[in-house]
């Protein structure tokens, strides 16, 4: 049985390895992320995670792998604030705009997770509330200069330098890192995969 992570995220890989997954296969989905129109945040991340998992499952099957034994895990994370979706910034200016919007506010982090094991497919999502202290313009620009915001939803990493701005978290911290470990463990258990 191969456990396949459909993500290039080093944070997701680290979390999987942290709870004892050995010989993890990394096979990122390459399809374009197209969220369903007019979908709420939970529905959006579930649809994106499901699309990634199905794409990678199809690649494994097409490659002649013993895909029926595979456990495919895919996730998608967004920041949601005032009815707006914040993904990864595409420019310094976009990162600056995101951080200004989140400064001094509470926002939600949603991660959709899809697990495919044989004929079983489970998709769920986790929501965590994050409070940012107020940030100065100079702090925002200095943070962007570190490069950390550029590959993260909402333009920050709560486990890195961005933790300087996080004054509170309500819910699963690992969800903010991009993989709700507790929920994933329960989902795997439902498909017959025991981690302990």
Tab-separated table of C-alpha atoms in Angstrom:
chain	number	residue	atom	x	y	z
A	1	UNK	CA	0.000	0.000	0.000
A	2	UNK	CA	1.376	3.404	-0.996
A	3	UNK	CA	0.344	6.588	0.746
A	4	UNK	CA	0.315	9.316	-1.899
A	5	UNK	CA	0.228	13.014	-1.032
A	6	UNK	CA	-1.238	14.994	-3.928
A	7	UNK	CA	0.601	18.153	-2.915
A	8	UNK	CA	3.990	19.815	-3.312
A	9	UNK	CA	3.559	21.645	0.003
A	10	UNK	CA	6.566	21.100	2.272
A	11	UNK	CA	4.354	21.850	5.273
A	12	UNK	CA	1.869	19.103	4.405
A	13	UNK	CA	4.712	16.673	3.795
A	14	UNK	CA	6.292	17.575	7.153
A	15	UNK	CA	2.994	17.036	8.968
A	16	UNK	CA	2.449	13.639	7.322
A	17	UNK	CA	5.962	12.542	8.258
A	18	UNK	CA	5.561	13.943	11.768
A	19	UNK	CA	2.814	11.473	12.587
A	20	UNK	CA	4.776	8.503	11.350
A	21	UNK	CA	3.987	8.050	7.659
A	22	UNK	CA	6.982	6.303	6.098
A	23	UNK	CA	7.777	6.118	2.363
A	24	UNK	CA	5.327	8.871	1.481
A	25	UNK	CA	4.901	9.278	-2.283
A	26	UNK	CA	4.710	12.931	-3.352
A	27	UNK	CA	2.707	13.404	-6.548
A	28	UNK	CA	1.287	16.929	-6.847
A	29	UNK	CA	-1.835	17.457	-8.907
A	30	UNK	CA	-1.117	19.650	-11.907
A	31	UNK	CA	-4.608	20.637	-13.014
A	32	UNK	CA	-5.815	24.215	-12.912
A	33	UNK	CA	-7.668	25.048	-9.708
A	34	UNK	CA	-11.166	26.186	-10.630
A	35	UNK	CA	-13.473	26.645	-7.641
A	36	UNK	CA	-17.189	26.161	-8.271
A	37	UNK	CA	-19.027	29.415	-8.982
A	38	UNK	CA	-20.925	31.035	-6.114
A	39	UNK	CA	-19.711	28.355	-3.693
A	40	UNK	CA	-19.079	29.048	-0.030
A	41	UNK	CA	-15.628	28.471	1.450
A	42	UNK	CA	-16.257	24.931	2.724
A	43	UNK	CA	-17.746	23.788	-0.569
A	44	UNK	CA	-14.886	25.468	-2.471
A	45	UNK	CA	-12.045	23.724	-0.618
A	46	UNK	CA	-13.821	20.367	-0.714
A	47	UNK	CA	-14.322	20.625	-4.495
A	48	UNK	CA	-10.675	21.605	-5.072
A	49	UNK	CA	-9.304	18.855	-2.809
A	50	UNK	CA	-11.566	16.276	-4.488
A	51	UNK	CA	-10.405	17.344	-7.964
A	52	UNK	CA	-6.745	17.013	-6.917
A	53	UNK	CA	-7.263	13.574	-5.364
A	54	UNK	CA	-9.142	12.251	-8.400
A	55	UNK	CA	-6.496	13.590	-10.782
A	56	UNK	CA	-3.673	11.895	-8.876
A	57	UNK	CA	-5.655	8.640	-8.512
A	58	UNK	CA	-6.146	8.608	-12.300
A	59	UNK	CA	-2.410	9.215	-12.872
A	60	UNK	CA	-1.521	6.302	-10.569
A	61	UNK	CA	-3.976	3.996	-12.338
A	62	UNK	CA	-2.739	5.045	-15.789
A	63	UNK	CA	0.852	4.440	-14.705
A	64	UNK	CA	0.149	0.797	-13.970
A	65	UNK	CA	0.697	1.209	-10.252
A	66	UNK	CA	-1.204	-1.004	-7.809
A	67	UNK	CA	-3.601	1.903	-7.475
A	68	UNK	CA	-6.387	-0.018	-5.739
A	69	UNK	CA	-4.136	-0.293	-2.684
A	70	UNK	CA	-3.106	3.386	-2.789
A	71	UNK	CA	-4.242	5.888	-0.212
A	72	UNK	CA	-4.478	9.235	-1.989
A	73	UNK	CA	-4.566	12.336	0.208
A	74	UNK	CA	-5.262	15.779	-1.227
A	75	UNK	CA	-5.909	19.096	0.474
A	76	UNK	CA	-6.714	22.668	-0.464
A	77	UNK	CA	-6.512	25.664	1.861
A	78	UNK	CA	-7.970	29.146	1.566
A	79	UNK	CA	-8.284	32.148	3.826
A	80	UNK	CA	-11.798	33.597	3.953
A	81	UNK	CA	-12.433	37.154	5.111
A	82	UNK	CA	-15.495	39.364	4.661
A	83	UNK	CA	-16.954	37.081	2.013
A	84	UNK	CA	-13.754	37.029	-0.037
A	85	UNK	CA	-11.424	34.133	-0.852
A	86	UNK	CA	-7.687	34.683	-0.358
A	87	UNK	CA	-5.424	32.151	-2.020
A	88	UNK	CA	-1.692	32.471	-2.634
A	89	UNK	CA	-0.629	35.962	-3.722
A	90	UNK	CA	0.643	36.344	-7.277
A	91	UNK	CA	2.680	39.498	-6.574
A	92	UNK	CA	4.142	41.592	-3.770
A	93	UNK	CA	1.308	44.059	-4.285
A	94	UNK	CA	-1.321	41.365	-3.878
A	95	UNK	CA	0.412	40.073	-0.727
A	96	UNK	CA	0.441	43.614	0.660
A	97	UNK	CA	-3.265	44.043	-0.114
A	98	UNK	CA	-4.113	40.741	1.611
A	99	UNK	CA	-2.101	41.493	4.742
A	100	UNK	CA	-3.622	44.984	5.011
A	101	UNK	CA	-7.109	43.457	4.796
A	102	UNK	CA	-6.342	40.867	7.513
A	103	UNK	CA	-4.554	43.310	9.854
A	104	UNK	CA	-6.415	43.765	13.130
A	105	UNK	CA	-9.200	41.360	12.110
A	106	UNK	CA	-10.484	37.835	12.607
A	107	UNK	CA	-10.531	35.619	9.523
A	108	UNK	CA	-11.209	31.960	8.827
A	109	UNK	CA	-8.907	29.348	7.354
A	110	UNK	CA	-10.647	26.520	5.511
A	111	UNK	CA	-8.934	23.337	4.376
A	112	UNK	CA	-10.689	20.719	2.317
A	113	UNK	CA	-9.328	17.170	2.546
A	114	UNK	CA	-10.093	14.277	0.217
A	115	UNK	CA	-9.008	10.683	0.866
A	116	UNK	CA	-9.333	8.004	-1.802
A	117	UNK	CA	-8.613	4.407	-0.780
A	118	UNK	CA	-9.668	1.770	-3.263
A	119	UNK	CA	-13.335	2.354	-4.038
A	120	UNK	CA	-13.794	4.641	-1.023
A	121	UNK	CA	-13.738	8.411	-1.350
A	122	UNK	CA	-14.213	10.786	1.586
A	123	UNK	CA	-14.197	14.582	1.415
A	124	UNK	CA	-14.508	16.891	4.411
A	125	UNK	CA	-13.294	20.316	5.516
A	126	UNK	CA	-12.014	22.023	8.641
A	127	UNK	CA	-12.474	25.655	9.675
A	128	UNK	CA	-10.194	27.576	12.059
A	129	UNK	CA	-10.572	31.205	13.169
A	130	UNK	CA	-7.399	33.302	13.284
A	131	UNK	CA	-7.022	36.742	14.873
A	132	UNK	CA	-4.348	39.132	13.620
A	133	UNK	CA	-3.049	42.018	15.666
A	134	UNK	CA	-2.865	45.349	13.882
A	135	UNK	CA	0.200	45.547	11.631
A	136	UNK	CA	2.035	48.647	10.524
A	137	UNK	CA	2.791	49.321	6.865
A	138	UNK	CA	6.503	48.919	7.621
A	139	UNK	CA	5.907	45.514	9.233
A	140	UNK	CA	3.863	44.332	6.270
A	141	UNK	CA	6.563	45.366	3.791
A	142	UNK	CA	9.358	43.883	5.910
A	143	UNK	CA	7.415	40.614	6.150
A	144	UNK	CA	6.903	40.488	2.384
A	145	UNK	CA	10.659	41.070	1.983
A	146	UNK	CA	11.284	37.771	3.803
A	147	UNK	CA	9.583	35.938	0.918
A	148	UNK	CA	7.490	33.831	3.308
A	149	UNK	CA	4.072	35.167	2.216
A	150	UNK	CA	4.427	34.319	-1.465
A	151	UNK	CA	3.505	30.615	-1.404
A	152	UNK	CA	0.855	30.705	1.301
A	153	UNK	CA	-2.894	31.233	1.296
A	154	UNK	CA	-3.678	34.639	2.743
A	155	UNK	CA	-0.003	35.641	2.349
A	156	UNK	CA	1.192	34.404	5.744
A	157	UNK	CA	2.571	31.380	7.537
A	158	UNK	CA	1.313	30.965	11.104
A	159	UNK	CA	4.113	28.482	11.805
A	160	UNK	CA	6.826	30.876	10.595
A	161	UNK	CA	7.600	34.580	10.799
A	162	UNK	CA	3.892	35.288	10.317
A	163	UNK	CA	3.327	34.036	13.867
A	164	UNK	CA	4.461	37.496	15.005
A	165	UNK	CA	1.070	38.810	13.861
A	166	UNK	CA	-1.216	36.015	15.110
A	167	UNK	CA	-2.750	37.016	18.438
A	168	UNK	CA	-5.216	34.132	18.637
A	169	UNK	CA	-6.324	30.872	17.039
A	170	UNK	CA	-9.618	29.090	17.671
A	171	UNK	CA	-9.666	25.561	16.308
A	172	UNK	CA	-7.099	23.234	14.743
A	173	UNK	CA	-3.695	24.968	14.459
A	174	UNK	CA	-2.482	22.430	11.888
A	175	UNK	CA	-5.408	23.413	9.686
A	176	UNK	CA	-3.823	26.867	9.429
A	177	UNK	CA	-0.624	25.144	8.242
A	178	UNK	CA	-2.664	23.489	5.490
A	179	UNK	CA	-3.516	20.028	6.831
A	180	UNK	CA	-6.028	19.370	9.648
A	181	UNK	CA	-4.203	16.385	11.126
A	182	UNK	CA	-6.902	15.277	13.569
A	183	UNK	CA	-9.628	15.292	10.901
A	184	UNK	CA	-7.345	13.520	8.419
A	185	UNK	CA	-6.569	10.801	10.977
A	186	UNK	CA	-10.286	10.181	11.516
A	187	UNK	CA	-10.935	10.113	7.769
A	188	UNK	CA	-8.145	7.584	7.234
A	189	UNK	CA	-9.563	5.460	10.039
A	190	UNK	CA	-12.968	5.427	8.286
A	191	UNK	CA	-11.298	3.977	5.188
A	192	UNK	CA	-9.533	1.275	7.215
A	193	UNK	CA	-6.106	2.939	7.476
A	194	UNK	CA	-4.805	2.982	11.055
A	195	UNK	CA	-1.941	5.339	11.867
A	196	UNK	CA	-1.504	4.063	15.408
